[in-house]
Coordinates of C-alpha atoms and ligand atoms in Angstrom, one line a residue:
X1 CA 123.8 -46.6 43.7
X2 CA 125.2 -43.9 45.9
X3 CA 128.6 -43.3 47.1
X4 CA 128.9 -40.3 49.7
X5 CA 126.7 -39.4 52.7
X6 CA 126.8 -35.3 52.2
X7 CA 123.9 -32.9 51.2
X8 CA 124.3 -34.0 47.6
X9 CA 124.2 -38.0 48.6
X10 CA 121.3 -38.0 50.8
X11 CA 119.5 -35.7 48.8
X12 CA 119.9 -37.6 45.5
X13 CA 119.0 -40.8 47.5
X14 CA 115.7 -39.7 48.8
X15 CA 114.7 -38.2 45.2
X16 CA 115.5 -41.6 43.2
X17 CA 114.2 -43.8 46.3
X18 CA 110.4 -43.0 45.7
X19 CA 111.2 -44.9 42.3
X20 CA 113.2 -47.8 43.4
X21 CA 115.7 -49.4 45.6
X22 CA 119.0 -47.9 46.9
X23 CA 122.3 -48.3 48.2
X24 CA 124.3 -45.8 49.7
X25 CA 127.3 -46.4 50.7
X26 CA 129.7 -43.9 52.7
X27 CA 133.3 -44.3 54.1
X28 CA 132.7 -43.3 57.5
X29 CA 129.7 -43.0 59.4
X30 CA 126.7 -41.4 57.3
X31 CA 127.3 -37.7 59.4
X32 CA 131.4 -37.1 58.9
X33 CA 130.9 -35.3 55.9
X34 CA 132.0 -31.8 54.6
X35 CA 128.6 -30.8 55.2
X36 CA 128.6 -31.1 58.5
X37 CA 130.9 -28.6 59.4
X38 CA 129.4 -26.0 56.8
X39 CA 128.8 -22.7 58.8
X40 CA 127.4 -19.8 57.3
X41 CA 124.3 -20.9 55.1
X42 CA 122.7 -21.8 51.7
X43 CA 122.2 -19.1 48.8
X44 CA 118.5 -18.8 47.6
X45 CA 117.0 -15.8 46.0
X46 CA 113.2 -16.1 48.7
X47 CA 112.3 -12.5 49.1
X48 CA 110.9 -9.9 46.9
X49 CA 113.6 -7.4 48.1
X50 CA 116.2 -9.8 46.2
X51 CA 116.4 -10.9 42.4
X52 CA 117.7 -13.8 40.3
X53 CA 119.3 -11.2 38.3
X54 CA 121.7 -10.0 41.3
X55 CA 122.3 -13.5 42.7
X56 CA 123.1 -14.3 38.7
X57 CA 125.4 -11.2 38.6
X58 CA 126.6 -11.7 42.0
X59 CA 128.0 -15.1 40.9
X60 CA 129.5 -13.9 38.0
X61 CA 131.4 -11.3 39.5
X62 CA 132.8 -13.5 42.4
X63 CA 133.9 -16.3 39.4
X64 CA 135.5 -13.5 37.0
X65 CA 133.0 -14.7 34.4
X66 CA 134.8 -17.5 33.9
X67 CA 131.3 -19.5 34.9
X68 CA 128.9 -20.8 32.4
X69 CA 126.4 -18.2 32.2
X70 CA 123.5 -20.7 31.5
X71 CA 124.2 -23.1 34.2
X72 CA 124.6 -20.3 36.9
X73 CA 121.0 -18.8 35.4
X74 CA 119.6 -22.3 35.7
X75 CA 121.0 -23.0 39.2
X76 CA 120.0 -19.8 41.1
X77 CA 116.5 -20.2 39.3
X78 CA 115.7 -23.8 40.9
X79 CA 117.3 -22.8 44.0
X80 CA 114.3 -21.8 45.8
X81 CA 112.6 -24.8 45.2
X82 CA 115.4 -27.0 46.0
X83 CA 115.6 -25.2 49.5
X84 CA 111.6 -26.5 49.8
X85 CA 112.4 -29.8 49.7
X86 CA 115.2 -29.1 52.3
X87 CA 112.3 -28.0 54.6
X88 CA 110.1 -30.6 53.6
X89 CA 112.6 -33.0 54.7
X90 CA 112.7 -31.1 58.2
X91 CA 115.6 -29.0 57.9
X92 CA 115.2 -25.7 60.3
X93 CA 116.2 -22.4 59.0
X94 CA 116.3 -19.6 61.3
X95 CA 113.6 -17.1 61.4
X96 CA 113.0 -13.1 62.7
X97 CA 110.1 -12.3 65.5
X98 CA 107.5 -11.7 62.8
X99 CA 108.0 -15.6 61.5
X100 CA 109.9 -14.4 58.0
X101 CA 113.4 -15.8 57.3
X102 CA 116.4 -14.6 58.7
X103 CA 118.5 -13.8 56.0
X104 CA 121.9 -13.2 56.0
X105 CA 124.1 -11.2 54.1
X106 CA 127.8 -12.3 53.0
X107 CA 131.0 -11.2 51.1
X108 CA 130.2 -11.0 47.4
X109 CA 126.4 -10.8 47.9
X110 CA 124.2 -7.6 47.0
X111 CA 121.4 -8.9 49.1
X112 CA 120.5 -10.4 52.4
X113 CA 119.9 -14.2 51.0
X114 CA 121.8 -16.7 52.9
X115 CA 119.4 -19.2 54.7
X116 CA 121.1 -20.5 57.8
X117 CA 120.6 -22.3 61.0
X118 CA 122.6 -20.4 63.7
X119 CA 126.2 -20.7 63.0
X120 CA 125.9 -24.4 62.0
X121 CA 123.7 -24.9 59.1
X122 CA 125.5 -28.1 57.7
X123 CA 125.0 -29.8 60.8
X124 CA 121.3 -28.8 61.0
X125 CA 121.3 -30.0 57.0
X126 CA 123.0 -33.0 57.6
X127 CA 121.1 -33.9 60.4
X128 CA 117.3 -33.5 58.7
X129 CA 118.4 -35.6 55.8
X130 CA 120.0 -38.3 57.7
X131 CA 117.0 -38.7 59.7
X132 CA 115.1 -39.3 56.6
X133 CA 117.3 -41.5 55.2
X134 CA 117.5 -43.9 57.8
X135 CA 113.9 -44.5 58.2
X136 CA 113.7 -44.7 54.3
X137 CA 112.5 -48.3 53.2
X138 CA 114.1 -48.5 49.8
X139 CA 117.3 -47.1 50.9
X140 CA 120.4 -49.0 52.2
X141 CA 122.9 -47.6 53.9
X142 CA 126.3 -49.1 54.0
X143 CA 128.4 -47.0 56.5
X144 CA 132.3 -47.7 56.8
X145 CA 132.0 -49.0 52.7
X146 CA 134.7 -47.5 51.1
X147 CA 134.4 -47.1 46.9
X148 CA 137.6 -48.1 45.4
X149 CA 137.1 -48.0 41.6
X150 CA 133.8 -48.0 39.6
X151 CA 133.2 -50.4 37.3
X152 CA 133.7 -50.3 33.6
X153 CA 134.4 -52.3 30.6
X154 CA 137.7 -52.1 31.8
X155 CA 136.7 -54.8 34.1
X156 CA 135.8 -57.1 31.5
X157 CA 138.8 -57.3 29.9
X158 CA 138.4 -54.1 27.4
X159 CA 140.8 -51.4 26.7
X160 CA 139.0 -47.9 26.7
X161 CA 140.2 -44.7 25.8
X162 CA 140.1 -41.4 27.4
X163 CA 138.0 -39.2 24.6
X164 CA 136.5 -42.6 22.9
X165 CA 133.5 -41.1 24.8
X166 CA 131.7 -44.8 25.1
X167 CA 132.7 -45.3 28.9
X168 CA 130.2 -46.9 30.6
X169 CA 129.3 -47.2 34.5
X170 CA 128.4 -50.5 36.0
X171 CA 128.7 -50.3 40.0
X172 CA 131.9 -50.2 41.9
X173 CA 134.4 -52.1 44.1
X174 CA 133.8 -51.2 47.2
X175 CA 136.0 -52.1 50.5
X176 CA 133.7 -53.6 53.5
X177 CA 136.2 -52.0 56.2
X178 CA 134.9 -54.0 59.3
X179 CA 135.1 -57.1 57.5
X180 CA 138.4 -56.5 55.5
X181 CA 136.6 -57.9 52.1
X182 CA 135.4 -56.5 48.8
X183 CA 132.4 -56.1 47.7
X184 CA 131.1 -56.0 43.8
X185 CA 128.0 -54.1 44.2
X186 CA 126.1 -53.7 40.3
X187 CA 123.8 -50.8 39.5
X188 CA 121.8 -49.6 36.7
X189 CA 122.9 -46.0 37.7
X190 CA 125.7 -44.8 40.2
X191 CA 125.8 -41.4 41.7
X192 CA 129.1 -40.0 42.6
X193 CA 129.2 -37.1 45.7
X194 CA 132.1 -38.1 47.5
X195 CA 133.2 -34.1 47.8
X196 CA 136.6 -32.1 48.1
X197 CA 140.2 -32.7 48.4
X198 CA 141.5 -30.4 51.3
X199 CA 143.8 -33.5 52.7
X200 CA 146.3 -33.1 50.0
X201 CA 147.0 -29.7 51.8
X202 CA 148.6 -29.5 55.1
X203 CA 146.4 -27.6 56.2
X204 CA 142.7 -27.5 55.7
X205 CA 139.1 -27.0 56.9
X206 CA 137.6 -30.0 55.6
X207 CA 137.4 -33.2 57.6
X208 CA 139.6 -36.6 56.7
X209 CA 137.0 -37.9 54.9
X210 CA 137.8 -35.0 51.9
X211 CA 140.8 -36.9 50.0
X212 CA 139.4 -36.7 46.3
X213 CA 138.4 -40.4 45.8
X214 CA 135.5 -39.6 43.6
X215 CA 137.9 -37.4 41.2
X216 CA 140.6 -39.9 41.2
X217 CA 138.4 -43.0 40.4
X218 CA 136.7 -41.1 37.6
X219 CA 139.7 -39.9 36.3
X220 CA 141.1 -43.6 36.4
X221 CA 138.1 -44.5 34.6
X222 CA 139.1 -42.1 31.9
X223 CA 136.2 -39.6 32.7
X224 CA 137.0 -36.0 32.0
X225 CA 138.4 -33.6 34.8
X226 CA 138.2 -30.1 34.6
X227 CA 139.6 -26.7 36.5
X228 CA 141.2 -28.2 39.5
X229 CA 144.3 -25.3 39.2
X230 CA 141.0 -23.9 41.7
X231 CA 141.3 -24.2 45.0
X232 CA 140.0 -21.9 47.0
X233 CA 141.9 -21.1 50.8
X234 CA 140.1 -19.6 53.6
X235 CA 142.8 -16.7 54.6
X236 CA 142.3 -17.6 58.8
X237 CA 142.6 -20.9 60.3
X238 CA 144.0 -21.3 63.6
X239 CA 147.4 -22.4 63.6
X240 CA 147.5 -25.2 65.4
X241 CA 149.3 -28.3 63.3
X242 CA 148.2 -31.0 65.8
X243 CA 144.4 -30.4 65.1
X244 CA 143.0 -31.7 61.6
X245 CA 140.4 -30.2 60.7
X246 CA 141.8 -26.7 61.2
X247 CA 139.5 -24.7 63.2
X248 CA 138.1 -21.6 61.3
X249 CA 138.5 -18.2 62.5
X250 CA 135.5 -16.6 61.1
X251 CA 136.2 -13.3 58.7
X252 CA 133.8 -11.1 61.1
X253 CA 136.4 -11.2 63.4
X254 CA 138.2 -8.9 61.4
X255 CA 135.3 -6.9 60.9
X256 CA 134.4 -6.4 64.0
X257 CA 138.3 -4.6 64.5
X258 CA 140.9 -7.7 64.5
X259 CA 144.2 -6.9 63.1
X260 CA 146.4 -9.3 61.1
X261 CA 150.1 -8.6 61.9
X262 CA 153.3 -10.8 61.3
X263 CA 155.9 -12.0 64.0
X264 CA 157.7 -8.5 64.3
X265 CA 154.3 -6.8 65.4
X266 CA 154.2 -5.5 61.7
X267 CA 150.5 -4.9 60.5
X268 CA 151.3 -6.1 56.8
X269 CA 148.0 -5.8 55.0
X270 CA 148.5 -2.2 53.9
X271 CA 151.6 -3.0 51.8
X272 CA 149.2 -5.4 49.9
X273 CA 145.7 -3.8 49.7
X274 CA 144.5 -0.2 50.6
X275 CA 141.8 -1.7 52.7
X276 CA 144.1 -3.7 54.8
X277 CA 142.6 -6.2 57.4
X278 CA 139.0 -5.9 55.6
X279 CA 140.8 -7.0 51.7
X280 CA 138.7 -9.5 50.2
X281 CA 139.2 -13.1 50.8
X282 CA 141.7 -14.0 48.2
X283 CA 144.2 -10.6 48.4
X284 CA 143.9 -11.8 52.4
X285 CA 145.0 -15.3 51.5
X286 CA 147.7 -14.2 49.1
X287 CA 149.2 -11.6 51.6
X288 CA 149.6 -14.0 54.1
X289 CA 150.9 -16.5 52.3
X290 CA 153.6 -14.0 51.0
X291 CA 154.4 -12.6 54.3
X292 CA 154.9 -16.2 55.7
X293 CA 157.0 -17.3 52.6
X294 CA 159.0 -13.6 53.2
X295 CA 160.0 -14.1 56.9
X296 CA 160.3 -18.0 56.7
X297 CA 157.3 -18.5 59.5
X298 CA 155.0 -21.0 60.0
X299 CA 152.1 -18.5 60.8
X300 CA 150.5 -14.7 61.4
X301 CA 149.0 -13.4 64.1
X302 CA 145.5 -12.2 64.0
X303 CA 145.4 -9.3 67.0
X304 CA 142.0 -8.8 68.2
X305 CA 142.9 -7.4 71.7
X306 CA 141.4 -4.2 70.5
X307 CA 137.8 -6.0 70.6
X308 CA 135.9 -5.6 73.8
X309 CA 135.5 -8.4 76.1
X310 CA 131.4 -8.0 75.7
X311 CA 131.8 -8.1 71.7
X312 CA 134.0 -11.4 72.3
X313 CA 131.5 -13.2 74.4
X314 CA 128.5 -11.7 72.3
X315 CA 129.4 -12.3 68.6
X316 CA 132.4 -14.9 68.9
X317 CA 131.9 -17.5 71.8
X318 CA 133.2 -20.3 70.3
X319 CA 136.4 -18.6 69.0
X320 CA 136.6 -17.3 72.7
X321 CA 136.6 -20.3 74.0
X322 CA 138.4 -22.4 71.7
X323 CA 141.2 -20.2 72.1
X324 CA 140.8 -20.4 75.8
X325 CA 141.2 -24.0 75.8
X326 CA 144.7 -23.7 73.9
X327 CA 145.5 -21.1 76.8
X328 CA 145.1 -18.1 74.3
X329 CA 143.7 -15.2 76.0
X330 CA 142.1 -13.0 73.1
X331 CA 141.8 -10.3 75.0
X332 CA 145.5 -9.9 75.6
X333 CA 147.2 -12.1 73.3
X334 CA 147.2 -12.6 69.3
X335 CA 145.7 -15.8 67.8
X336 CA 148.3 -17.7 65.5
X337 CA 146.3 -17.9 62.0
X338 CA 147.4 -19.6 58.9
X339 CA 145.5 -20.1 55.3
X340 CA 143.9 -23.5 55.5
X341 CA 142.2 -25.3 51.9
X342 CA 138.8 -24.8 52.0
X343 CA 137.1 -25.6 49.1
X344 CA 137.7 -27.1 45.1
X345 CA 135.8 -25.6 42.3
X346 CA 136.8 -28.1 39.8
X347 CA 136.0 -31.8 39.8
X348 CA 134.4 -34.0 37.7
X349 CA 133.0 -32.4 34.5
X350 CA 129.3 -32.5 34.6
X351 CA 126.6 -31.1 32.0
X352 CA 123.5 -29.5 32.7
X353 CA 121.9 -32.8 33.2
X354 CA 124.3 -33.9 36.1
X355 CA 126.0 -36.6 33.5
X356 CA 129.3 -37.0 33.8
X357 CA 131.3 -38.1 30.7
X358 CA 130.8 -41.8 31.6
X359 CA 127.6 -43.0 30.9
X360 CA 125.3 -43.9 33.7
X361 CA 127.5 -42.0 35.8
X362 CA 125.8 -39.0 37.6
X363 CA 127.7 -36.5 40.1
X364 CA 127.2 -33.5 42.2
X365 CA 128.4 -31.6 44.8
X366 CA 131.7 -30.3 45.9
X367 CA 133.5 -33.0 43.6
X368 CA 132.0 -32.3 40.3
X369 CA 133.0 -28.8 38.3
X370 CA 129.6 -27.7 36.8
X371 CA 130.4 -24.1 35.8
X372 CA 128.8 -22.5 38.2
X373 CA 131.6 -21.1 40.3
X374 CA 133.8 -19.7 37.3
X375 CA 137.4 -19.2 39.0
X376 CA 136.3 -18.7 42.5
X377 CA 133.1 -19.9 44.5
X378 CA 130.5 -17.1 46.2
X379 CA 130.4 -17.8 49.9
X380 CA 127.2 -20.2 50.3
X381 CA 126.7 -21.2 46.7
X382 CA 127.9 -24.7 47.2
X383 CA 125.3 -26.3 49.4
X384 CA 122.5 -25.1 46.7
X385 CA 124.8 -26.1 43.8
X386 CA 125.2 -29.3 45.7
X387 CA 121.2 -29.7 46.3
X388 CA 119.9 -28.4 43.0
X389 CA 122.3 -30.7 40.6
X390 CA 121.5 -33.5 43.2
X391 CA 117.6 -33.4 42.2
X392 CA 118.5 -32.5 38.3
X393 CA 120.4 -36.3 38.5
X394 CA 117.7 -38.2 40.1
X395 CA 115.4 -36.8 37.7
X396 CA 117.3 -37.9 34.8
X397 CA 118.6 -41.1 36.3
X398 CA 115.1 -42.2 37.1
X399 CA 114.1 -41.1 33.4
X400 CA 116.6 -43.6 31.7
X401 CA 116.1 -46.6 34.4
X402 CA 113.8 -48.3 32.6
X403 CA 116.3 -48.6 29.6
X404 CA 119.5 -50.0 31.3
X405 CA 120.2 -53.5 32.2
X406 CA 122.3 -54.7 35.2
X407 CA 125.7 -55.7 33.8
X408 CA 126.3 -59.7 35.3
X409 CA 129.1 -60.2 33.9
X410 CA 131.7 -58.0 36.2
X411 CA 134.3 -60.4 38.1
X412 CA 134.5 -60.5 42.0
X413 CA 137.7 -58.3 43.1
X414 CA 140.9 -60.1 42.3
X415 CA 142.9 -60.4 45.4
X416 CA 145.9 -62.2 43.5
X417 CA 149.3 -61.4 44.2
X418 CA 148.1 -58.7 46.7
X419 CA 149.2 -60.5 50.0
X420 CA 151.6 -58.4 51.5
X421 CA 150.3 -56.1 54.5
X422 CA 152.9 -53.0 54.3
X423 CA 154.2 -51.0 57.2
X424 CA 151.9 -48.4 57.6
X425 CA 154.9 -46.0 58.0
X426 CA 155.5 -46.4 54.1
X427 CA 151.8 -44.8 53.4
X428 CA 151.7 -42.0 56.1
X429 CA 155.2 -40.5 55.0
X430 CA 154.3 -40.4 51.9
X431 CA 151.1 -38.6 52.4
X432 CA 152.8 -36.3 54.6
X433 CA 156.0 -35.7 51.9
X434 CA 152.3 -35.1 49.5
X435 CA 151.0 -32.6 51.7
X436 CA 154.3 -30.7 52.0
X437 CA 154.7 -30.6 48.2
X438 CA 151.0 -29.3 47.8
X439 CA 151.4 -26.8 50.4
X440 CA 154.4 -25.2 49.7
X441 CA 154.3 -25.2 45.7
X442 CA 150.9 -25.7 44.4
X443 CA 149.2 -23.5 47.3
X444 CA 147.7 -19.8 46.9
X445 CA 150.8 -18.4 45.2
X446 CA 152.3 -20.6 42.3
X447 CA 155.3 -19.9 39.8
X448 CA 156.6 -22.0 36.8
X449 CA 159.5 -23.3 38.8
X450 CA 157.3 -24.4 41.8
X451 CA 155.1 -26.1 39.6
X452 CA 157.7 -28.0 37.8
X453 CA 159.6 -28.9 41.1
X454 CA 156.3 -30.3 42.3
X455 CA 155.6 -32.6 39.4
X456 CA 159.1 -33.7 39.8
X457 CA 158.4 -34.5 43.5
X458 CA 155.0 -36.1 42.8
X459 CA 156.6 -38.8 40.5
X460 CA 158.6 -40.4 42.8
X461 CA 156.0 -41.0 45.5
X462 CA 153.3 -42.1 42.6
X463 CA 155.8 -44.9 41.1
X464 CA 156.6 -45.6 45.1
X465 CA 152.8 -45.7 45.7
X466 CA 151.7 -48.0 42.8
X467 CA 154.2 -50.4 43.0
X468 CA 153.5 -50.8 46.7
X469 CA 149.3 -50.9 45.8
X470 CA 150.5 -53.5 43.2
X471 CA 151.7 -55.8 45.8
X472 CA 149.6 -54.8 48.9
X473 CA 146.5 -56.3 50.6
X474 CA 144.0 -53.2 49.7
X475 CA 143.4 -51.0 52.3
X476 CA 141.7 -47.5 52.9
X477 CA 145.1 -45.7 53.8
X478 CA 146.5 -46.6 50.4
X479 CA 143.8 -46.3 48.1
X480 CA 143.1 -42.7 50.0
X481 CA 147.1 -42.0 49.2
X482 CA 146.5 -43.0 45.8
X483 CA 143.9 -41.1 45.0
X484 CA 145.5 -38.1 46.8
X485 CA 148.5 -38.2 44.4
X486 CA 146.2 -38.3 41.7
X487 CA 144.3 -35.3 42.1
X488 CA 147.4 -33.5 43.2
X489 CA 148.7 -34.3 39.4
X490 CA 145.7 -33.4 38.1
X491 CA 145.9 -29.9 39.9
X492 CA 149.5 -29.3 39.0
X493 CA 149.0 -30.2 35.6
X494 CA 146.0 -27.8 34.9
X495 CA 147.8 -25.0 37.2
X496 CA 150.7 -25.8 34.5
X497 CA 148.1 -25.5 31.8
X498 CA 146.2 -22.2 32.7
X499 CA 147.9 -19.2 30.8
X500 CA 147.1 -16.2 33.2
X501 CA 146.2 -15.8 36.9
X502 CA 142.4 -15.4 37.0
X503 CA 140.4 -16.3 40.1
X504 CA 141.9 -18.9 42.6
X505 CA 144.5 -19.7 40.5
X506 CA 147.9 -17.3 41.1
X507 CA 150.9 -17.8 39.5
X508 CA 153.9 -15.2 39.7
X509 CA 155.1 -15.6 36.1
X510 CA 151.8 -15.2 34.5
X511 CA 150.1 -12.2 36.2
Ligands
LIG1 C1 134.5 -25.3 57.7 C2 133.5 -25.4 56.4 C3 132.5 -24.8 56.6 C4 131.6 -24.4 55.3 N1 130.8 -23.5 55.0 C5 129.7 -23.5 54.1 C6 128.7 -22.6 53.9 O1 128.3 -21.7 54.9 N2 127.8 -22.6 53.0 C7 128.3 -23.2 51.5 O2 127.5 -23.1 50.7 N3 129.3 -24.2 51.5 C8 130.2 -24.2 52.7 N4 131.2 -25.2 52.8 C9 131.1 -26.1 51.8 C10 130.1 -27.3 51.5 O3 130.1 -28.1 53.2 C11 130.6 -28.6 50.7 O4 131.1 -28.1 49.3 C12 129.5 -29.3 50.8 O5 129.1 -29.6 51.8 C13 129.9 -30.5 50.0 O6 128.7 -31.7 49.9 P1 128.8 -33.0 49.3 O7 127.5 -33.6 49.3 O8 129.4 -32.7 48.1 O9 129.8 -33.5 49.9 P2 130.5 -33.8 51.7 O10 129.4 -33.4 52.5 O11 131.7 -33.6 51.8 O12 130.2 -35.6 51.3 C14 131.1 -36.6 50.8 C15 130.4 -37.8 51.4 O13 131.2 -39.1 50.4 C16 131.5 -39.6 51.2 N5 133.1 -40.4 50.5 C17 134.3 -39.9 50.0 N6 135.0 -40.8 49.4 C18 134.3 -42.0 49.6 C19 134.7 -43.6 48.9 N7 135.8 -43.5 48.2 N8 133.7 -44.0 49.1 C20 132.6 -44.0 50.1 N9 132.2 -42.8 50.3 C21 132.7 -41.6 50.3 C22 132.4 -38.9 52.6 O14 132.2 -40.4 53.3 C23 131.2 -38.3 53.0 O15 130.3 -38.8 53.1 C24 132.2 -25.1 54.3 C25 132.8 -26.2 54.3 C26 133.8 -26.4 55.3 C27 134.5 -27.4 55.3

């Protein structure tokens, strides 16, 4: 049983399908994933001028050495083979004129090691894997199926404790969104690959599917979740509140000479870092956040009017076109920009065998916390982490398959007492409030007071929503809201528990 159709879910399904039948559910269409939106590429050591040690070191430096070094070593060393699986499945990466891989270099990497396909690598990976999965005879794909909760002893009426270590997973309750009925899907092993959490924030680069469902399900099932305080924000997304996900303005634009300015036209970055607009991602994101809070403004500006028209058209045609569509003439006007929630480092704790703390439940991809990233993610290390861990999970799931029986005692979904169809406004308003709380108090810059206030506000929304959930007909919207509240709670609590600012977690009271 696989939940999720991004790089982790699809590659895992293809590996285990060689040994048995697989059902893969996804809450939207197969291709609506964070994976499809990935632009830059996927990191791996593939050439002799590079080395594992360099990739390991770069990853440790980015992660402020909070990484688990043994995991970093394992992932970096397994990366080249995992890439081979991707190309065997038909993924194309750009090549140079002599036929070798056209490797890019990104911030924080000491060598050219980013495999890419134009500036839409994720889309190409998704295309290739989707084709393979759709044509595989052992894989049944169920689109528009929303996983509500994983099945455990709790559903057999037993009381389970978080620290007991003996929770078992028997499959999942999934809402068939077309038929509006809940299916009970029993499985020997379950693999969660439900991706990130961007949609708990007002501005995000993540598509709407990223509501942290997998993390919330595992938390409710008493599994261990960790490192939720480490949320990566991209410093410059296009400020256009009507649009979700936010359009990404690449950092390369600042490299080409674009300068950050506030509403008064001041070039504020030099106040924060001597490298000005070219400071690293986290510093720029924090500076923008601080400038917005100081002046009470909803965004800042990125002034690219000094960049020649030829450079704009040759190197940044998509940004040029996008701004043009919105009536922004980038040759004469600055672009309004805002930091956006981009990537979650923490999540479901898994060990080096991709096992969660719940028996028969594996996980990989953005939904997990593996120890690879430490306190911050090195660019292009997330797709490779998902791919490597999906492969590890597949090996271990296959290994245990013959020792597990289906648990046929699991009851069907209980519809009792859930007869009301609530007005949608009750759900959407609470979701809006939640995003405001998270963006204003638990965003890039935190403080003890902001975190405390966030928790108090969240408690009200939590109580209202649990009440609503208990009496309402189950729907994707109410489940997503409930999940978003659960993961927001975990993010706030873990931010409160972190004693010192490090990596992506910055608290002005604990610097
Ligand atoms: C704009 C952007 C650019 C990026 N660029 C890069 C890059 O260049 N390099 C890099 O390494 N990383 C990049 N990333 C990060 C990377 O894309 C993700 O971390 C990675 O794709 C996550 O893959 P995944 O398989 O874990 O999850 P996803 O690809 O997000 O897939 C999650 C799947 O789970 C499904 N799902 C979720 N909840 C449920 C539920 N309740 N029931 C059923 N199905 C569910 C979703 O529908 C989806 O199919 C980028 C991310 C974004 C948003």
